[in-house]
Amino acid sequence: MNEQHLSLAEILAALSHALDLTEGQPDGHTIRSCLIGMRLAETLELDEAQRACLYYALLLKDAGCSAYAAPIARRERGAEIVRQLGFPDATARAVYALDEHWNGGGHPDGLAGEEIPTLARIASIAQTVDVFAVARGVDATMAMLRDRRGRWFEPRLVDEVLTWRTDRAWWALMRGAEATDAVLEAEPDDRLRSVDADGLDSIAGAFAEIIDARSPYTSSHSRGVARYAVAIGHQMGLEAVELRDLRRGGLLHDIGELGVSSRILDKPGALTRQERTAIERHPAYGWRILKRVRAFRSFAWEAVLHHERLDGGGYPWGIDASELGLATRILSAADVFEALTARRPYRDPVPPMAALGILHRERGNAFDAEVVAALDAALTSGSDEVLGAA
């Protein structure tokens, strides 16, 4: 795929399914919220610039919600990620103020009425309408809106959504498989955005931060895996395009962990069988997310195989050496090395040479011997690829 002409909307719409996992919402929540918000934007006759800001705010509204910090800090983190991706301040402010209420009873700042940015008001009612419509149906949604009119939500927005009650075609679209196509069509025409290779790297980096924010014990895991993977690749003489895919794969390999409870990830003691099963599902969650992104197809499958082992003893698919390519072999070694050398809730970090020794003892069975040797060489050389930032 030509990385000079990648649709930003298509990429973020696909990755929004990861944010649905983070919030524990039904698949497609972000997509449907975006459709609701953009219909309101049309009714309110927002200009194209405002619609564009709202559109991306809706797709990224939960970017900070994986963080283990308090809700206020999560909203701050989400706004920061939006700014890092180059979106206007209006988009960031909409994400930051998403949980404010019309009567001043929300957070993070307790804003009320017209103090709340218009885009945040729209995004707030949009996401709540979807939550209620999916869980309880249209009639219950309308009852909720009447109850919260003037308290949580701006009255004029409530009054508009109440007129949709009998619009059967609209609610059918919201429930159907065509919702994603409708969201892509809803991107403001004169604000269409594309990304190049560097922009794709920025998106991968931003989602790595979202992934690692799940726990204080993984605050730099994805970037560390990416760094070690690239270092191994350099030692093995891989070309620039292969190294770029390795880096992106390292940044996104654990995206499926957004579907695992933080309570399990941070548990200080032994996991139950049920908890272990939940963790072992995360590569499958990751595949469901990454395969939606056409721009990531060159590395997605190999990235989600990082817990598979040469002898077939890995998870979740039990794939063996006959089906594990070089990128997977590199990422699996990088993942284990980074995890061993980091602090976990149940143990202190393992010294780097001791961690490397563990990989050496498992080479040929779990890990590729040439890959382990390349990691050894990279660590011994103290190369910039190992010591620098991913």
C-alpha positions as semicolon CSV with decimal commas, in nm:
position;residue;x (nm);y (nm);z (nm)
1;M;0,000;0,000;0,000
2;N;0,123;0,346;-0,085
3;E;0,197;0,509;0,249
4;Q;0,177;0,854;0,092
5;H;-0,202;0,830;0,056
6;L;-0,339;0,655;0,363
7;S;-0,678;0,765;0,493
8;L;-0,642;0,885;0,850
9;A;-1,014;0,837;0,909
10;E;-0,996;0,474;0,793
11;I;-0,702;0,400;1,024
12;L;-0,854;0,566;1,330
13;A;-1,196;0,412;1,267
14;A;-1,034;0,068;1,259
15;L;-0,826;0,133;1,571
16;S;-1,130;0,272;1,754
17;H;-1,228;-0,089;1,821
18;A;-0,928;-0,104;2,055
19;L;-1,066;0,193;2,247
20;D;-1,401;0,015;2,277
21;L;-1,217;-0,269;2,451
22;T;-1,051;-0,022;2,687
23;E;-1,386;0,117;2,799
24;G;-1,554;-0,223;2,812
25;Q;-1,806;-0,108;2,553
26;P;-1,968;-0,326;2,286
27;D;-1,770;-0,346;1,964
28;G;-1,843;-0,047;1,740
29;H;-1,932;0,193;2,023
30;T;-1,692;0,462;1,902
31;I;-1,811;0,427;1,542
32;R;-2,175;0,466;1,643
33;S;-2,097;0,758;1,875
34;C;-1,927;0,930;1,583
35;L;-2,232;0,882;1,363
36;I;-2,461;1,028;1,630
37;G;-2,231;1,325;1,685
38;M;-2,197;1,402;1,317
39;R;-2,574;1,393;1,267
40;L;-2,605;1,650;1,545
41;A;-2,331;1,859;1,384
42;E;-2,530;1,866;1,061
43;T;-2,847;1,973;1,242
44;L;-2,663;2,249;1,425
45;E;-2,506;2,361;1,095
46;L;-2,152;2,357;1,227
47;D;-1,898;2,478;0,974
48;E;-1,656;2,236;0,808
49;A;-1,369;2,318;1,043
50;Q;-1,584;2,249;1,350
51;R;-1,720;1,929;1,199
52;A;-1,369;1,804;1,129
53;C;-1,260;1,880;1,486
54;L;-1,565;1,700;1,621
55;Y;-1,521;1,403;1,388
56;Y;-1,171;1,320;1,512
57;A;-1,261;1,401;1,872
58;L;-1,532;1,136;1,853
59;L;-1,297;0,877;1,704
60;L;-1,037;0,948;1,973
61;K;-1,266;1,033;2,265
62;D;-1,138;0,746;2,480
63;A;-0,769;0,776;2,396
64;G;-0,677;0,844;2,758
65;C;-0,915;0,604;2,924
66;S;-0,676;0,310;2,944
67;A;-0,464;0,498;3,199
68;Y;-0,458;0,365;3,555
69;A;-0,477;0,723;3,685
70;A;-0,783;0,910;3,814
71;P;-1,055;1,014;3,563
72;I;-0,928;1,372;3,552
73;A;-0,578;1,258;3,457
74;R;-0,724;1,024;3,196
75;R;-0,898;1,311;3,022
76;E;-0,578;1,516;3,034
77;R;-0,388;1,221;2,887
78;G;-0,642;1,176;2,610
79;A;-0,618;1,542;2,513
80;E;-0,239;1,518;2,513
81;I;-0,245;1,219;2,277
82;V;-0,481;1,405;2,044
83;R;-0,239;1,699;2,035
84;Q;0,056;1,466;1,976
85;L;-0,120;1,338;1,666
86;G;-0,137;1,693;1,531
87;F;-0,505;1,769;1,574
88;P;-0,629;2,122;1,653
89;D;-0,680;2,244;2,006
90;A;-1,058;2,231;1,958
91;T;-1,036;1,854;1,909
92;A;-0,821;1,814;2,220
93;R;-1,054;2,032;2,428
94;A;-1,355;1,826;2,318
95;V;-1,183;1,510;2,442
96;Y;-1,073;1,679;2,765
97;A;-1,423;1,812;2,849
98;L;-1,616;1,504;2,738
99;D;-1,741;1,423;3,089
100;E;-1,863;1,771;3,182
101;H;-2,237;1,806;3,256
102;W;-2,468;2,090;3,159
103;N;-2,551;2,157;3,526
104;G;-2,186;2,175;3,634
105;G;-2,187;1,836;3,803
106;G;-1,937;1,670;3,573
107;H;-1,558;1,662;3,555
108;P;-1,271;1,738;3,518
109;D;-1,338;2,108;3,583
110;G;-1,706;2,126;3,678
111;L;-1,788;2,347;3,380
112;A;-2,154;2,437;3,327
113;G;-2,375;2,543;3,037
114;E;-2,206;2,751;2,771
115;E;-1,871;2,713;2,951
116;I;-1,852;2,361;2,811
117;P;-1,710;2,353;2,455
118;T;-1,986;2,288;2,202
119;L;-1,801;1,991;2,058
120;A;-1,769;1,832;2,401
121;R;-2,143;1,877;2,461
122;I;-2,217;1,697;2,137
123;A;-1,968;1,417;2,201
124;S;-2,100;1,363;2,553
125;I;-2,462;1,310;2,450
126;A;-2,354;1,106;2,146
127;Q;-2,163;0,847;2,346
128;T;-2,437;0,818;2,610
129;V;-2,709;0,772;2,350
130;D;-2,515;0,482;2,201
131;V;-2,454;0,316;2,537
132;F;-2,825;0,324;2,624
133;A;-2,950;0,235;2,275
134;V;-2,733;-0,076;2,258
135;A;-2,798;-0,192;2,613
136;R;-3,163;-0,096;2,664
137;G;-3,319;0,006;2,332
138;V;-3,453;0,324;2,178
139;D;-3,746;0,384;2,417
140;A;-3,523;0,360;2,723
141;T;-3,277;0,594;2,554
142;M;-3,547;0,854;2,501
143;A;-3,657;0,825;2,863
144;M;-3,299;0,872;2,978
145;L;-3,264;1,185;2,766
146;R;-3,581;1,340;2,902
147;D;-3,461;1,270;3,255
148;R;-3,115;1,419;3,199
149;R;-3,229;1,716;2,991
150;G;-3,084;2,030;3,147
151;R;-2,883;1,824;3,396
152;W;-2,629;1,624;3,199
153;F;-2,706;1,748;2,851
154;E;-2,781;2,074;2,675
155;P;-3,159;2,096;2,622
156;R;-3,145;2,177;2,250
157;L;-2,933;1,865;2,186
158;V;-3,174;1,648;2,379
159;D;-3,472;1,795;2,194
160;E;-3,307;1,715;1,861
161;V;-3,226;1,354;1,945
162;L;-3,580;1,301;2,076
163;T;-3,706;1,371;1,722
164;W;-3,514;1,065;1,599
165;R;-3,727;0,822;1,797
166;T;-3,933;0,699;1,501
167;D;-3,649;0,713;1,246
168;R;-3,629;0,338;1,194
169;A;-3,379;0,360;0,910
170;W;-3,140;0,553;1,134
171;W;-3,151;0,303;1,420
172;A;-3,116;0,017;1,173
173;L;-2,801;0,180;1,035
174;M;-2,665;0,213;1,387
175;R;-2,715;-0,159;1,446
176;G;-2,587;-0,273;1,109
177;A;-2,256;-0,363;0,953
178;E;-2,273;-0,052;0,732
179;A;-2,199;0,180;1,025
180;T;-1,825;0,188;0,956
181;D;-1,878;0,282;0,591
182;A;-2,118;0,555;0,703
183;V;-1,856;0,696;0,940
184;L;-1,596;0,713;0,665
185;E;-1,848;0,892;0,444
186;A;-1,921;1,137;0,727
187;E;-1,569;1,280;0,727
188;P;-1,603;1,646;0,619
189;D;-1,526;1,661;0,246
190;D;-1,295;1,959;0,250
191;R;-1,105;1,831;0,555
192;L;-1,005;1,487;0,433
193;R;-0,675;1,392;0,594
194;S;-0,416;1,142;0,483
195;V;-0,099;1,027;0,652
196;D;0,242;0,931;0,522
197;A;0,486;0,678;0,667
198;D;0,592;0,914;0,945
199;G;0,230;0,980;1,032
200;L;0,167;0,606;1,052
201;D;0,461;0,578;1,292
202;S;0,307;0,852;1,506
203;I;-0,024;0,667;1,521
204;A;0,150;0,344;1,620
205;G;0,343;0,534;1,888
206;A;0,029;0,698;2,023
207;F;-0,152;0,367;2,052
208;A;0,154;0,214;2,218
209;E;0,114;0,478;2,489
210;I;-0,254;0,391;2,522
211;I;-0,166;0,021;2,557
212;D;0,112;0,071;2,810
213;A;-0,094;0,310;3,023
214;R;-0,304;0,015;3,140
215;S;-0,062;-0,053;3,423
216;P;0,229;0,119;3,601
217;Y;0,425;-0,201;3,536
218;T;0,403;-0,170;3,158
219;S;0,458;0,204;3,120
220;S;0,733;0,156;2,859
221;H;0,686;-0,207;2,755
222;S;0,574;-0,157;2,394
223;R;0,845;0,096;2,314
224;G;1,100;-0,132;2,481
225;V;0,991;-0,429;2,270
226;A;1,008;-0,214;1,957
227;R;1,357;-0,095;2,052
228;Y;1,493;-0,445;2,115
229;A;1,329;-0,582;1,801
230;V;1,486;-0,315;1,583
231;A;1,824;-0,378;1,749
232;I;1,799;-0,749;1,669
233;G;1,693;-0,668;1,315
234;H;1,996;-0,442;1,267
235;Q;2,225;-0,718;1,385
236;M;2,065;-0,958;1,139
237;G;2,100;-0,719;0,846
238;L;1,734;-0,649;0,779
239;E;1,644;-0,374;0,534
240;A;1,490;-0,040;0,630
241;V;1,133;-0,135;0,538
242;E;1,159;-0,454;0,743
243;L;1,296;-0,261;1,040
244;R;1,009;-0,014;1,015
245;D;0,755;-0,295;1,022
246;L;0,938;-0,451;1,318
247;R;0,917;-0,124;1,506
248;R;0,547;-0,084;1,434
249;G;0,485;-0,447;1,526
250;G;0,666;-0,397;1,855
251;L;0,465;-0,085;1,935
252;L;0,133;-0,257;1,866
253;H;0,196;-0,622;1,956
254;D;0,001;-0,599;2,283
255;I;-0,295;-0,395;2,158
256;G;-0,520;-0,686;2,248
257;E;-0,435;-0,637;2,617
258;L;-0,678;-0,345;2,612
259;G;-0,941;-0,616;2,642
260;V;-0,790;-0,763;2,961
261;S;-0,891;-0,635;3,303
262;S;-0,634;-0,419;3,481
263;R;-0,716;-0,615;3,793
264;I;-0,566;-0,922;3,627
265;L;-0,270;-0,739;3,474
266;D;-0,172;-0,589;3,811
267;K;-0,243;-0,892;4,029
268;P;0,055;-0,945;4,263
269;G;-0,004;-1,316;4,318
270;A;-0,058;-1,626;4,108
271;L;-0,333;-1,612;3,849
272;T;-0,630;-1,843;3,854
273;R;-0,696;-2,063;3,554
274;Q;-0,975;-1,827;3,446
275;E;-0,746;-1,523;3,477
276;R;-0,472;-1,698;3,282
277;T;-0,721;-1,782;3,008
278;A;-0,828;-1,416;2,991
279;I;-0,467;-1,304;2,945
280;E;-0,399;-1,571;2,685
281;R;-0,683;-1,436;2,470
282;H;-0,513;-1,100;2,414
283;P;-0,328;-1,193;2,091
284;A;-0,662;-1,297;1,940
285;Y;-0,813;-0,963;2,044
286;G;-0,511;-0,793;1,888
287;W;-0,562;-0,974;1,559
288;R;-0,929;-0,873;1,547
289;I;-0,819;-0,511;1,578
290;L;-0,507;-0,495;1,363
291;K;-0,645;-0,692;1,068
292;R;-0,897;-0,411;1,016
293;V;-0,615;-0,167;0,936
294;R;-0,504;-0,217;0,577
295;A;-0,189;-0,016;0,638
296;F;-0,080;-0,266;0,906
297;R;-0,131;-0,587;0,708
298;S;0,241;-0,624;0,637
299;F;0,316;-0,692;1,005
300;A;-0,009;-0,744;1,197
301;W;-0,024;-1,125;1,190
302;E;0,342;-1,172;1,282
303;A;0,308;-0,917;1,562
304;V;0,016;-1,094;1,732
305;L;0,204;-1,426;1,725
306;H;0,457;-1,302;1,980
307;H;0,353;-1,559;2,244
308;E;0,385;-1,853;2,006
309;R;0,697;-2,071;2,040
310;L;0,909;-2,278;1,802
311;D;0,811;-2,603;1,975
312;G;0,439;-2,524;1,954
313;G;0,412;-2,464;2,326
314;G;0,296;-2,102;2,303
315;Y;-0,049;-1,947;2,292
316;P;-0,321;-1,887;2,189
317;W;-0,297;-2,087;1,866
318;G;-0,017;-2,335;1,946
319;I;0,163;-2,256;1,621
320;D;0,512;-2,407;1,579
321;A;0,832;-2,319;1,394
322;S;0,692;-2,420;1,055
323;E;0,458;-2,121;1,061
324;L;0,661;-1,862;1,252
325;G;0,842;-1,608;1,035
326;L;1,152;-1,413;1,126
327;A;0,960;-1,105;1,243
328;T;0,760;-1,313;1,492
329;R;1,076;-1,485;1,615
330;I;1,236;-1,146;1,674
331;L;0,933;-0,994;1,844
332;S;0,882;-1,292;2,074
333;A;1,243;-1,274;2,198
334;A;1,223;-0,895;2,236
335;D;0,893;-0,923;2,424
336;V;1,024;-1,177;2,675
337;F;1,352;-0,992;2,730
338;E;1,176;-0,661;2,795
339;A;0,922;-0,823;3,026
340;L;1,190;-1,004;3,227
341;T;1,399;-0,691;3,278
342;A;1,100;-0,482;3,391
343;R;0,939;-0,474;3,733
344;R;0,618;-0,670;3,766
345;P;0,361;-0,676;4,049
346;Y;0,479;-1,025;4,147
347;R;0,860;-0,981;4,113
348;D;1,155;-0,745;4,085
349;P;1,324;-0,689;3,748
350;V;1,566;-0,958;3,629
351;P;1,919;-0,826;3,550
352;P;1,974;-0,802;3,172
353;M;2,244;-1,069;3,153
354;A;2,036;-1,308;3,362
355;A;1,737;-1,246;3,133
356;L;1,955;-1,310;2,830
357;G;2,070;-1,634;2,992
358;I;1,709;-1,748;3,019
359;L;1,662;-1,688;2,646
360;H;1,985;-1,875;2,569
361;R;1,867;-2,177;2,768
362;E;1,544;-2,185;2,566
363;R;1,702;-2,127;2,224
364;G;1,611;-2,389;1,970
365;N;1,302;-2,487;2,166
366;A;1,108;-2,170;2,243
367;F;1,328;-1,909;2,075
368;D;1,526;-1,885;1,752
369;A;1,897;-1,936;1,822
370;E;2,009;-1,678;1,564
371;V;1,769;-1,422;1,706
372;V;1,896;-1,477;2,060
373;A;2,254;-1,447;1,936
374;A;2,166;-1,120;1,763
375;L;2,010;-0,982;2,081
376;D;2,322;-1,090;2,272
377;A;2,542;-0,908;2,019
378;A;2,326;-0,594;2,033
379;L;2,340;-0,586;2,413
380;T;2,712;-0,650;2,418
381;S;2,777;-0,372;2,168
382;G;2,561;-0,124;2,360
383;S;2,427;-0,003;2,026
384;D;2,204;0,303;1,992
385;E;1,925;0,076;1,871
386;V;1,920;-0,091;2,214
387;L;1,994;0,208;2,434
388;G;1,806;0,478;2,240
389;A;1,435;0,554;2,226
390;A;1,207;0,347;2,010
